[in-house]
PDB file of C-alpha atoms in Angstrom:
ATOM      1  CA  UNK A   1     -16.481 174.574 126.801  1.00 53.00           C
ATOM      2  CA  UNK A   2     -14.967 171.126 126.195  1.00 53.00           C
ATOM      3  CA  UNK A   3     -14.730 171.750 122.465  1.00 60.00           C
ATOM      4  CA  UNK A   4     -12.948 175.083 122.969  1.00 64.00           C
ATOM      5  CA  UNK A   5     -10.399 173.444 125.287  1.00 57.00           C
ATOM      6  CA  UNK A   6      -9.744 170.648 122.791  1.00 56.00           C
ATOM      7  CA  UNK A   7      -9.379 173.191 119.986  1.00 64.00           C
ATOM      8  CA  UNK A   8      -6.830 175.092 122.080  1.00 63.00           C
ATOM      9  CA  UNK A   9      -4.877 171.875 122.605  1.00 58.00           C
ATOM     10  CA  UNK A  10      -4.852 171.146 118.877  1.00 63.00           C
ATOM     11  CA  UNK A  11      -3.685 174.708 118.217  1.00 66.00           C
ATOM     12  CA  UNK A  12      -0.775 174.220 120.628  1.00 58.00           C
ATOM     13  CA  UNK A  13       0.124 170.967 118.866  1.00 57.00           C
ATOM     14  CA  UNK A  14       0.086 172.751 115.494  1.00 60.00           C
ATOM     15  CA  UNK A  15       2.230 175.616 116.833  1.00 64.00           C
ATOM     16  CA  UNK A  16       4.762 173.151 118.198  1.00 54.00           C
ATOM     17  CA  UNK A  17       4.948 171.018 115.062  1.00 55.00           C
ATOM     18  CA  UNK A  18       5.075 173.631 112.294  1.00 54.00           C
ATOM     19  CA  UNK A  19       8.293 175.442 113.332  1.00 53.00           C
ATOM     20  CA  UNK A  20      10.115 172.179 113.995  1.00 49.00           C
ATOM     21  CA  UNK A  21       8.935 170.477 110.821  1.00 49.00           C
ATOM     22  CA  UNK A  22       9.915 173.515 108.778  1.00 48.00           C
ATOM     23  CA  UNK A  23      13.302 173.411 110.483  1.00 45.00           C
ATOM     24  CA  UNK A  24      13.932 169.901 109.212  1.00 50.00           C
ATOM     25  CA  UNK A  25      16.331 170.349 106.303  1.00 55.00           C
ATOM     26  CA  UNK A  26      16.825 167.890 103.523  1.00 79.00           C
ATOM     27  CA  UNK A  27      20.119 166.057 103.477  1.00 89.00           C
ATOM     28  CA  UNK A  28      22.243 166.737 100.394  1.00 94.00           C
ATOM     29  CA  UNK A  29      24.239 164.145  98.462  1.00 95.00           C
ATOM     30  CA  UNK A  30      27.931 164.838  98.010  1.00 94.00           C
ATOM     31  CA  UNK A  31      27.652 163.760  94.373  1.00 94.00           C
ATOM     32  CA  UNK A  32      24.963 166.420  93.670  1.00 93.00           C
ATOM     33  CA  UNK A  33      27.133 169.120  95.245  1.00 93.00           C
ATOM     34  CA  UNK A  34      30.255 168.137  93.300  1.00 93.00           C
ATOM     35  CA  UNK A  35      28.422 167.939  89.953  1.00 92.00           C
ATOM     36  CA  UNK A  36      26.807 171.381  90.267  1.00 92.00           C
ATOM     37  CA  UNK A  37      28.443 173.363  93.085  1.00 91.00           C
ATOM     38  CA  UNK A  38      27.223 176.728  91.721  1.00 90.00           C
ATOM     39  CA  UNK A  39      23.697 175.711  92.674  1.00 91.00           C
ATOM     40  CA  UNK A  40      24.710 175.610  96.348  1.00 93.00           C
ATOM     41  CA  UNK A  41      27.132 178.569  96.630  1.00 92.00           C
ATOM     42  CA  UNK A  42      26.675 180.443  99.925  1.00 93.00           C
ATOM     43  CA  UNK A  43      23.797 178.150 100.874  1.00 94.00           C
ATOM     44  CA  UNK A  44      23.436 175.883 103.884  1.00 95.00           C
ATOM     45  CA  UNK A  45      23.929 172.205 103.075  1.00 95.00           C
ATOM     46  CA  UNK A  46      23.710 169.049 105.173  1.00 95.00           C
ATOM     47  CA  UNK A  47      25.841 166.032 104.342  1.00 96.00           C
ATOM     48  CA  UNK A  48      26.208 162.702 106.112  1.00 95.00           C
ATOM     49  CA  UNK A  49      29.294 160.569 105.624  1.00 95.00           C
ATOM     50  CA  UNK A  50      32.467 159.006 107.024  1.00 96.00           C
ATOM     51  CA  UNK A  51      35.621 161.008 107.787  1.00 96.00           C
ATOM     52  CA  UNK A  52      38.487 159.987 105.440  1.00 95.00           C
ATOM     53  CA  UNK A  53      41.438 162.359 105.892  1.00 95.00           C
ATOM     54  CA  UNK A  54      42.182 165.016 108.503  1.00 96.00           C
ATOM     55  CA  UNK A  55      44.604 167.934 108.000  1.00 95.00           C
ATOM     56  CA  UNK A  56      45.500 170.361 110.822  1.00 95.00           C
ATOM     57  CA  UNK A  57      46.076 173.978 109.760  1.00 91.00           C
ATOM     58  CA  UNK A  58      48.209 175.215 111.408  1.00 91.00           C
ATOM     59  CA  UNK A  59      49.833 171.992 112.509  1.00 91.00           C
ATOM     60  CA  UNK A  60      49.431 170.986 116.108  1.00 91.00           C
ATOM     61  CA  UNK A  61      46.003 172.604 116.463  1.00 94.00           C
ATOM     62  CA  UNK A  62      42.457 171.280 116.215  1.00 93.00           C
ATOM     63  CA  UNK A  63      41.696 173.649 113.339  1.00 95.00           C
ATOM     64  CA  UNK A  64      41.945 172.602 109.721  1.00 95.00           C
ATOM     65  CA  UNK A  65      40.096 170.571 107.123  1.00 95.00           C
ATOM     66  CA  UNK A  66      38.836 167.011 106.718  1.00 96.00           C
ATOM     67  CA  UNK A  67      37.188 165.064 103.913  1.00 96.00           C
ATOM     68  CA  UNK A  68      33.849 163.299 104.055  1.00 95.00           C
ATOM     69  CA  UNK A  69      32.649 160.377 101.925  1.00 95.00           C
ATOM     70  CA  UNK A  70      29.061 159.157 101.474  1.00 94.00           C
ATOM     71  CA  UNK A  71      27.458 156.398  99.362  1.00 92.00           C
ATOM     72  CA  UNK A  72      26.471 158.671  96.457  1.00 91.00           C
ATOM     73  CA  UNK A  73      29.896 158.651  94.758  1.00 92.00           C
ATOM     74  CA  UNK A  74      33.557 157.647  95.263  1.00 93.00           C
ATOM     75  CA  UNK A  75      34.677 161.288  95.598  1.00 93.00           C
ATOM     76  CA  UNK A  76      34.976 163.183  98.878  1.00 95.00           C
ATOM     77  CA  UNK A  77      34.116 166.724  99.822  1.00 95.00           C
ATOM     78  CA  UNK A  78      36.326 168.976 101.963  1.00 95.00           C
ATOM     79  CA  UNK A  79      35.066 170.535 105.162  1.00 96.00           C
ATOM     80  CA  UNK A  80      36.724 173.373 107.098  1.00 95.00           C
ATOM     81  CA  UNK A  81      36.343 173.190 110.875  1.00 96.00           C
ATOM     82  CA  UNK A  82      37.614 174.533 114.209  1.00 94.00           C
ATOM     83  CA  UNK A  83      37.489 171.082 115.816  1.00 95.00           C
ATOM     84  CA  UNK A  84      38.905 168.228 113.745  1.00 95.00           C
ATOM     85  CA  UNK A  85      37.014 164.906 114.052  1.00 95.00           C
ATOM     86  CA  UNK A  86      38.528 161.436 114.332  1.00 95.00           C
ATOM     87  CA  UNK A  87      39.065 159.465 111.124  1.00 94.00           C
ATOM     88  CA  UNK A  88      36.680 156.622 110.361  1.00 93.00           C
ATOM     89  CA  UNK A  89      33.632 157.943 112.200  1.00 94.00           C
ATOM     90  CA  UNK A  90      30.375 158.963 110.508  1.00 95.00           C
ATOM     91  CA  UNK A  91      28.982 162.429 111.118  1.00 95.00           C
ATOM     92  CA  UNK A  92      26.114 164.623 110.085  1.00 94.00           C
ATOM     93  CA  UNK A  93      27.609 167.974 109.056  1.00 95.00           C
ATOM     94  CA  UNK A  94      25.760 171.254 108.555  1.00 95.00           C
ATOM     95  CA  UNK A  95      27.553 174.197 106.965  1.00 96.00           C
ATOM     96  CA  UNK A  96      27.788 176.797 104.198  1.00 96.00           C
ATOM     97  CA  UNK A  97      29.160 175.831 100.774  1.00 93.00           C
ATOM     98  CA  UNK A  98      31.935 178.153  99.590  1.00 93.00           C
ATOM     99  CA  UNK A  99      34.317 178.069  96.618  1.00 87.00           C
ATOM    100  CA  UNK A 100      38.017 177.483  97.312  1.00 81.00           C
ATOM    101  CA  UNK A 101      39.844 180.812  97.004  1.00 72.00           C
ATOM    102  CA  UNK A 102      42.333 179.743  94.312  1.00 73.00           C
ATOM    103  CA  UNK A 103      40.087 177.116  92.642  1.00 70.00           C
ATOM    104  CA  UNK A 104      36.717 178.669  91.819  1.00 66.00           C
ATOM    105  CA  UNK A 105      34.859 175.472  90.943  1.00 78.00           C
ATOM    106  CA  UNK A 106      36.124 173.400  93.873  1.00 86.00           C
ATOM    107  CA  UNK A 107      33.625 173.514  96.748  1.00 93.00           C
ATOM    108  CA  UNK A 108      34.429 173.496 100.441  1.00 94.00           C
ATOM    109  CA  UNK A 109      31.982 173.434 103.347  1.00 95.00           C
ATOM    110  CA  UNK A 110      32.470 175.819 106.273  1.00 96.00           C
ATOM    111  CA  UNK A 111      31.212 173.754 109.193  1.00 97.00           C
ATOM    112  CA  UNK A 112      28.631 175.287 111.551  1.00 95.00           C
ATOM    113  CA  UNK A 113      27.346 172.126 113.271  1.00 94.00           C
ATOM    114  CA  UNK A 114      28.477 168.528 113.495  1.00 94.00           C
ATOM    115  CA  UNK A 115      26.716 165.651 115.205  1.00 93.00           C
ATOM    116  CA  UNK A 116      27.266 161.921 115.278  1.00 92.00           C
ATOM    117  CA  UNK A 117      25.320 160.269 112.461  1.00 85.00           C
ATOM    118  CA  UNK A 118      23.640 157.949 114.961  1.00 79.00           C
ATOM    119  CA  UNK A 119      22.477 160.837 117.149  1.00 70.00           C
ATOM    120  CA  UNK A 120      19.542 163.197 116.684  1.00 64.00           C
ATOM    121  CA  UNK A 121      20.202 166.563 115.117  1.00 62.00           C
ATOM    122  CA  UNK A 122      19.355 169.764 116.979  1.00 65.00           C
ATOM    123  CA  UNK A 123      16.183 170.304 114.953  1.00 65.00           C
ATOM    124  CA  UNK A 124      15.071 166.701 115.582  1.00 71.00           C
ATOM    125  CA  UNK A 125      15.687 167.104 119.293  1.00 72.00           C
ATOM    126  CA  UNK A 126      13.631 170.312 119.272  1.00 77.00           C
ATOM    127  CA  UNK A 127      10.823 168.495 117.491  1.00 77.00           C
ATOM    128  CA  UNK A 128      10.782 165.687 120.052  1.00 81.00           C
ATOM    129  CA  UNK A 129      10.838 168.171 122.932  1.00 83.00           C
ATOM    130  CA  UNK A 130       7.930 170.078 121.375  1.00 81.00           C
ATOM    131  CA  UNK A 131       5.909 166.912 120.899  1.00 83.00           C
ATOM    132  CA  UNK A 132       6.572 165.895 124.498  1.00 86.00           C
ATOM    133  CA  UNK A 133       5.439 169.269 125.818  1.00 85.00           C
ATOM    134  CA  UNK A 134       2.248 169.183 123.765  1.00 84.00           C
ATOM    135  CA  UNK A 135       1.545 165.621 124.905  1.00 87.00           C
ATOM    136  CA  UNK A 136       1.825 166.693 128.544  1.00 89.00           C
ATOM    137  CA  UNK A 137      -0.565 169.604 127.923  1.00 89.00           C
ATOM    138  CA  UNK A 138      -3.118 167.324 126.237  1.00 86.00           C
ATOM    139  CA  UNK A 139      -2.916 164.859 129.137  1.00 90.00           C
ATOM    140  CA  UNK A 140      -3.567 167.690 131.606  1.00 88.00           C
ATOM    141  CA  UNK A 141      -6.570 168.855 129.557  1.00 87.00           C
ATOM    142  CA  UNK A 142      -7.947 165.313 129.363  1.00 84.00           C
ATOM    143  CA  UNK A 143      -7.610 164.813 133.139  1.00 87.00           C
ATOM    144  CA  UNK A 144      -9.308 168.176 133.735  1.00 84.00           C
ATOM    145  CA  UNK A 145     -12.275 167.226 131.537  1.00 83.00           C
ATOM    146  CA  UNK A 146     -12.456 163.780 133.126  1.00 83.00           C
ATOM    147  CA  UNK A 147     -12.589 165.132 136.682  1.00 85.00           C
ATOM    148  CA  UNK A 148     -14.923 168.041 135.901  1.00 76.00           C
ATOM    149  CA  UNK A 149     -18.271 167.492 137.700  1.00 73.00           C
ATOM    150  CA  UNK A 150     -21.338 166.990 135.550  1.00 66.00           C
ATOM    151  CA  UNK A 151     -24.190 169.487 135.731  1.00 61.00           C
ATOM    152  CA  UNK A 152     -26.861 166.984 136.656  1.00 60.00           C
ATOM    153  CA  UNK A 153     -29.127 169.612 138.236  1.00 53.00           C
ATOM    154  CA  UNK A 154     -29.543 171.644 135.076  1.00 56.00           C
ATOM    155  CA  UNK A 155     -30.014 168.505 133.015  1.00 58.00           C
ATOM    156  CA  UNK A 156     -32.777 167.269 135.318  1.00 55.00           C
ATOM    157  CA  UNK A 157     -34.489 170.653 135.127  1.00 60.00           C
ATOM    158  CA  UNK A 158     -34.276 170.614 131.356  1.00 57.00           C
ATOM    159  CA  UNK A 159     -35.754 167.123 131.200  1.00 56.00           C
ATOM    160  CA  UNK A 160     -38.522 168.096 133.610  1.00 53.00           C
ATOM    161  CA  UNK A 161     -39.413 171.102 131.460  1.00 54.00           C
ATOM    162  CA  UNK A 162     -39.705 168.980 128.318  1.00 51.00           C
ATOM    163  CA  UNK A 163     -42.170 166.415 129.714  1.00 49.00           C
ATOM    164  CA  UNK A 164     -45.483 166.213 127.835  1.00 47.00           C
ATOM    165  CA  UNK A 165     -48.681 167.438 129.415  1.00 54.00           C
ATOM    166  CA  UNK A 166     -50.229 163.959 129.245  1.00 57.00           C
ATOM    167  CA  UNK A 167     -50.015 162.056 132.541  1.00 59.00           C
ATOM    168  CA  UNK A 168     -51.151 158.825 134.105  1.00 57.00           C
ATOM    169  CA  UNK A 169     -54.546 158.877 135.779  1.00 54.00           C
ATOM    170  CA  UNK A 170     -54.508 160.329 139.317  1.00 52.00           C
ATOM    171  CA  UNK A 171     -57.066 160.276 142.142  1.00 51.00           C
ATOM    172  CA  UNK A 172     -60.227 162.041 141.102  1.00 52.00           C
ATOM    173  CA  UNK A 173     -60.096 164.939 143.548  1.00 50.00           C
ATOM    174  CA  UNK A 174     -56.402 165.751 143.192  1.00 53.00           C
ATOM    175  CA  UNK A 175     -55.514 169.060 141.509  1.00 52.00           C
ATOM    176  CA  UNK A 176     -59.125 170.239 140.981  1.00 51.00           C
ATOM    177  CA  UNK A 177     -59.356 173.951 140.378  1.00 53.00           C
ATOM    178  CA  UNK A 178     -61.841 175.759 142.650  1.00 53.00           C
ATOM    179  CA  UNK A 179     -64.883 177.440 141.189  1.00 52.00           C
ATOM    180  CA  UNK A 180     -64.425 181.211 141.045  1.00 50.00           C
ATOM    181  CA  UNK A 181     -67.356 183.558 141.447  1.00 49.00           C
ATOM    182  CA  UNK A 182     -67.043 186.589 139.178  1.00 50.00           C
ATOM    183  CA  UNK A 183     -69.653 189.350 139.479  1.00 53.00           C
ATOM    184  CA  UNK A 184     -71.176 189.778 136.043  1.00 54.00           C
ATOM    185  CA  UNK A 185     -74.480 191.636 135.660  1.00 54.00           C
ATOM    186  CA  UNK A 186     -76.984 190.163 133.239  1.00 52.00           C
ATOM    187  CA  UNK A 187     -78.582 192.296 130.536  1.00 53.00           C
ATOM    188  CA  UNK A 188     -81.922 192.021 132.389  1.00 58.00           C
ATOM    189  CA  UNK A 189     -80.358 193.375 135.578  1.00 56.00           C
ATOM    190  CA  UNK A 190     -80.993 190.120 137.447  1.00 62.00           C
ATOM    191  CA  UNK A 191     -78.725 188.271 139.881  1.00 68.00           C
ATOM    192  CA  UNK A 192     -74.948 188.048 139.438  1.00 67.00           C
ATOM    193  CA  UNK A 193     -73.949 185.001 137.438  1.00 68.00           C
ATOM    194  CA  UNK A 194     -71.088 182.671 138.283  1.00 71.00           C
ATOM    195  CA  UNK A 195     -68.358 182.010 135.712  1.00 77.00           C
ATOM    196  CA  UNK A 196     -67.267 178.418 136.126  1.00 80.00           C
ATOM    197  CA  UNK A 197     -63.803 177.037 135.428  1.00 83.00           C
ATOM    198  CA  UNK A 198     -63.420 174.091 133.028  1.00 84.00           C
ATOM    199  CA  UNK A 199     -62.468 170.976 134.918  1.00 87.00           C
ATOM    200  CA  UNK A 200     -62.643 167.663 133.083  1.00 91.00           C
ATOM    201  CA  UNK A 201     -60.513 164.838 131.747  1.00 93.00           C
ATOM    202  CA  UNK A 202     -60.217 162.822 128.575  1.00 94.00           C
ATOM    203  CA  UNK A 203     -59.005 159.247 129.183  1.00 94.00           C
ATOM    204  CA  UNK A 204     -57.524 157.362 126.212  1.00 95.00           C
ATOM    205  CA  UNK A 205     -59.106 153.900 126.316  1.00 95.00           C
ATOM    206  CA  UNK A 206     -57.959 152.606 122.936  1.00 94.00           C
ATOM    207  CA  UNK A 207     -55.177 153.536 120.478  1.00 93.00           C
ATOM    208  CA  UNK A 208     -51.470 154.369 120.515  1.00 92.00           C
ATOM    209  CA  UNK A 209     -51.854 156.613 123.574  1.00 93.00           C
ATOM    210  CA  UNK A 210     -53.890 154.159 125.637  1.00 94.00           C
ATOM    211  CA  UNK A 211     -53.711 154.925 129.365  1.00 93.00           C
ATOM    212  CA  UNK A 212     -52.940 158.630 129.007  1.00 94.00           C
ATOM    213  CA  UNK A 213     -55.168 161.181 130.694  1.00 94.00           C
ATOM    214  CA  UNK A 214     -55.506 164.723 129.357  1.00 94.00           C
ATOM    215  CA  UNK A 215     -56.721 167.459 131.701  1.00 92.00           C
ATOM    216  CA  UNK A 216     -59.205 169.977 130.289  1.00 91.00           C
ATOM    217  CA  UNK A 217     -58.579 173.406 131.830  1.00 90.00           C
ATOM    218  CA  UNK A 218     -59.370 175.771 128.942  1.00 91.00           C
ATOM    219  CA  UNK A 219     -62.637 177.049 127.490  1.00 92.00           C
ATOM    220  CA  UNK A 220     -61.545 175.792 124.066  1.00 94.00           C
ATOM    221  CA  UNK A 221     -59.278 172.730 123.792  1.00 93.00           C
ATOM    222  CA  UNK A 222     -58.059 171.765 120.321  1.00 94.00           C
ATOM    223  CA  UNK A 223     -57.547 168.049 119.591  1.00 94.00           C
ATOM    224  CA  UNK A 224     -55.360 166.432 116.899  1.00 94.00           C
ATOM    225  CA  UNK A 225     -51.943 165.166 115.888  1.00 94.00           C
ATOM    226  CA  UNK A 226     -48.852 167.357 116.055  1.00 93.00           C
ATOM    227  CA  UNK A 227     -48.726 169.762 113.122  1.00 90.00           C
ATOM    228  CA  UNK A 228     -48.905 173.416 112.164  1.00 91.00           C
ATOM    229  CA  UNK A 229     -51.805 173.998 114.530  1.00 92.00           C
ATOM    230  CA  UNK A 230     -50.901 174.136 118.215  1.00 93.00           C
ATOM    231  CA  UNK A 231     -53.193 171.496 119.689  1.00 93.00           C
ATOM    232  CA  UNK A 232     -53.947 171.297 123.414  1.00 93.00           C
ATOM    233  CA  UNK A 233     -54.484 167.531 123.279  1.00 94.00           C
ATOM    234  CA  UNK A 234     -51.873 165.907 121.034  1.00 94.00           C
ATOM    235  CA  UNK A 235     -52.383 162.292 119.938  1.00 94.00           C
ATOM    236  CA  UNK A 236     -49.824 160.096 118.149  1.00 94.00           C
ATOM    237  CA  UNK A 237     -52.335 157.943 116.211  1.00 93.00           C
ATOM    238  CA  UNK A 238     -51.624 158.544 112.494  1.00 92.00           C
ATOM    239  CA  UNK A 239     -55.310 157.989 111.684  1.00 93.00           C
ATOM    240  CA  UNK A 240     -56.141 161.123 113.695  1.00 93.00           C
ATOM    241  CA  UNK A 241     -56.117 164.373 111.711  1.00 93.00           C
ATOM    242  CA  UNK A 242     -53.873 167.275 112.659  1.00 93.00           C
ATOM    243  CA  UNK A 243     -57.070 169.316 113.080  1.00 93.00           C
ATOM    244  CA  UNK A 244     -59.408 166.631 114.390  1.00 94.00           C
ATOM    245  CA  UNK A 245     -61.878 168.281 116.786  1.00 94.00           C
ATOM    246  CA  UNK A 246     -62.468 171.105 119.254  1.00 94.00           C
ATOM    247  CA  UNK A 247     -63.824 170.733 122.807  1.00 94.00           C
ATOM    248  CA  UNK A 248     -65.757 173.795 124.047  1.00 94.00           C
ATOM    249  CA  UNK A 249     -66.727 174.814 127.605  1.00 93.00           C
ATOM    250  CA  UNK A 250     -69.432 177.384 128.411  1.00 91.00           C
ATOM    251  CA  UNK A 251     -68.319 179.157 131.635  1.00 90.00           C
ATOM    252  CA  UNK A 252     -71.879 180.372 132.334  1.00 89.00           C
ATOM    253  CA  UNK A 253     -73.816 177.128 131.933  1.00 87.00           C
ATOM    254  CA  UNK A 254     -70.851 174.865 132.753  1.00 88.00           C
ATOM    255  CA  UNK A 255     -71.711 172.641 129.774  1.00 92.00           C
ATOM    256  CA  UNK A 256     -69.182 170.936 127.479  1.00 94.00           C
ATOM    257  CA  UNK A 257     -69.593 170.318 123.770  1.00 95.00           C
ATOM    258  CA  UNK A 258     -67.439 168.833 121.038  1.00 94.00           C
ATOM    259  CA  UNK A 259     -67.499 169.388 117.274  1.00 94.00           C
ATOM    260  CA  UNK A 260     -65.774 167.487 114.483  1.00 93.00           C
ATOM    261  CA  UNK A 261     -63.170 169.313 112.319  1.00 92.00           C
ATOM    262  CA  UNK A 262     -61.830 166.388 110.264  1.00 89.00           C
ATOM    263  CA  UNK A 263     -63.104 165.423 106.809  1.00 86.00           C
ATOM    264  CA  UNK A 264     -61.201 162.103 106.483  1.00 86.00           C
ATOM    265  CA  UNK A 265     -61.877 160.454 109.854  1.00 87.00           C
ATOM    266  CA  UNK A 266     -64.840 162.289 111.434  1.00 92.00           C
ATOM    267  CA  UNK A 267     -65.143 162.544 115.186  1.00 94.00           C
ATOM    268  CA  UNK A 268     -67.945 160.372 116.612  1.00 94.00           C
ATOM    269  CA  UNK A 269     -69.711 160.677 119.964  1.00 95.00           C
ATOM    270  CA  UNK A 270     -71.264 157.379 121.037  1.00 94.00           C
ATOM    271  CA  UNK A 271     -71.025 156.233 117.421  1.00 92.00           C
ATOM    272  CA  UNK A 272     -72.656 159.369 115.892  1.00 92.00           C
ATOM    273  CA  UNK A 273     -70.603 161.817 113.790  1.00 91.00           C
ATOM    274  CA  UNK A 274     -70.367 165.189 115.560  1.00 90.00           C
ATOM    275  CA  UNK A 275     -70.980 167.306 112.480  1.00 88.00           C
ATOM    276  CA  UNK A 276     -72.683 169.835 114.768  1.00 92.00           C
ATOM    277  CA  UNK A 277     -71.680 170.627 118.367  1.00 92.00           C
ATOM    278  CA  UNK A 278     -72.662 167.709 120.615  1.00 93.00           C
ATOM    279  CA  UNK A 279     -73.164 168.422 124.303  1.00 94.00           C
ATOM    280  CA  UNK A 280     -71.321 166.162 126.726  1.00 93.00           C
ATOM    281  CA  UNK A 281     -72.664 165.209 130.150  1.00 91.00           C
ATOM    282  CA  UNK A 282     -69.997 162.696 131.116  1.00 91.00           C
ATOM    283  CA  UNK A 283     -69.104 159.125 130.243  1.00 93.00           C
ATOM    284  CA  UNK A 284     -69.447 159.637 126.480  1.00 94.00           C
ATOM    285  CA  UNK A 285     -67.233 157.595 124.163  1.00 95.00           C
ATOM    286  CA  UNK A 286     -65.424 159.820 121.656  1.00 95.00           C
ATOM    287  CA  UNK A 287     -63.932 158.103 118.602  1.00 94.00           C
ATOM    288  CA  UNK A 288     -61.386 159.644 116.230  1.00 93.00           C
ATOM    289  CA  UNK A 289     -59.460 157.386 113.844  1.00 91.00           C
ATOM    290  CA  UNK A 290     -58.386 154.276 115.770  1.00 93.00           C
ATOM    291  CA  UNK A 291     -58.360 156.155 119.081  1.00 95.00           C
ATOM    292  CA  UNK A 292     -61.205 156.081 121.619  1.00 95.00           C
ATOM    293  CA  UNK A 293     -61.446 158.576 124.482  1.00 95.00           C
ATOM    294  CA  UNK A 294     -63.779 158.718 127.492  1.00 95.00           C
ATOM    295  CA  UNK A 295     -65.020 162.122 128.666  1.00 95.00           C
ATOM    296  CA  UNK A 296     -65.168 162.649 132.455  1.00 93.00           C
ATOM    297  CA  UNK A 297     -66.253 165.924 134.068  1.00 91.00           C
ATOM    298  CA  UNK A 298     -64.678 166.499 137.512  1.00 85.00           C
TER     299      UNK A 298
END
């Protein structure tokens, strides 16, 4: 949202600048016009210079011609106007270059606009007005973004959803899942067996993740570093394989077992490599790489 508003402001700035910049015409030297007037016939020219002579035509009116001199050469150029200027003042004159009727190669400028040389031209004034308007718009946008309230609620929810499953150790009886009795006839037609829910913890006693407690609530919990396999217990120790071990739970007997799946740093239970499934009763030390975990049934 903020980016789109800023882009809109930049677009307004561009729209204001381009027409005004394109409107800025290049000033022409009187010497260039006099040397090659045919190049400028019937074209708009802009000259800046000092008024030398003024001639009223007809006499007694403000209409007539005057000559203008700039620093490019000692010769003047004649300008036809409806409002004769005072002699000795410098002006910026815009007009159309025309040939004198009886002297084809002598140019004369038909004045369309005249401003004091020390003042801004109309196009410059328009440019400054456009820049001022765009500046006001950008200030309004900036104030709007500055006063806009932050969405702290959504951010806190997003952060809460990205927290890892690992947690600090809690009281032993907190959050224990109840045992669920599911009627399940045995092949011999005996009594209904109970399917137990997995409920245990792995406490990291040594390694990068020391102090973390992982809750076991699945029949099969995969252990390893983050990788292509989606592990249930993710460790950050780089000596632990991405597919380190698997912890199994038998819902009928309620027994846990663990089996090694790593060839480089085998999983050990109480110092013995778990090449085959090793049953866990509780309190066993499980080593993988430089990390040591303690198994605790709940």
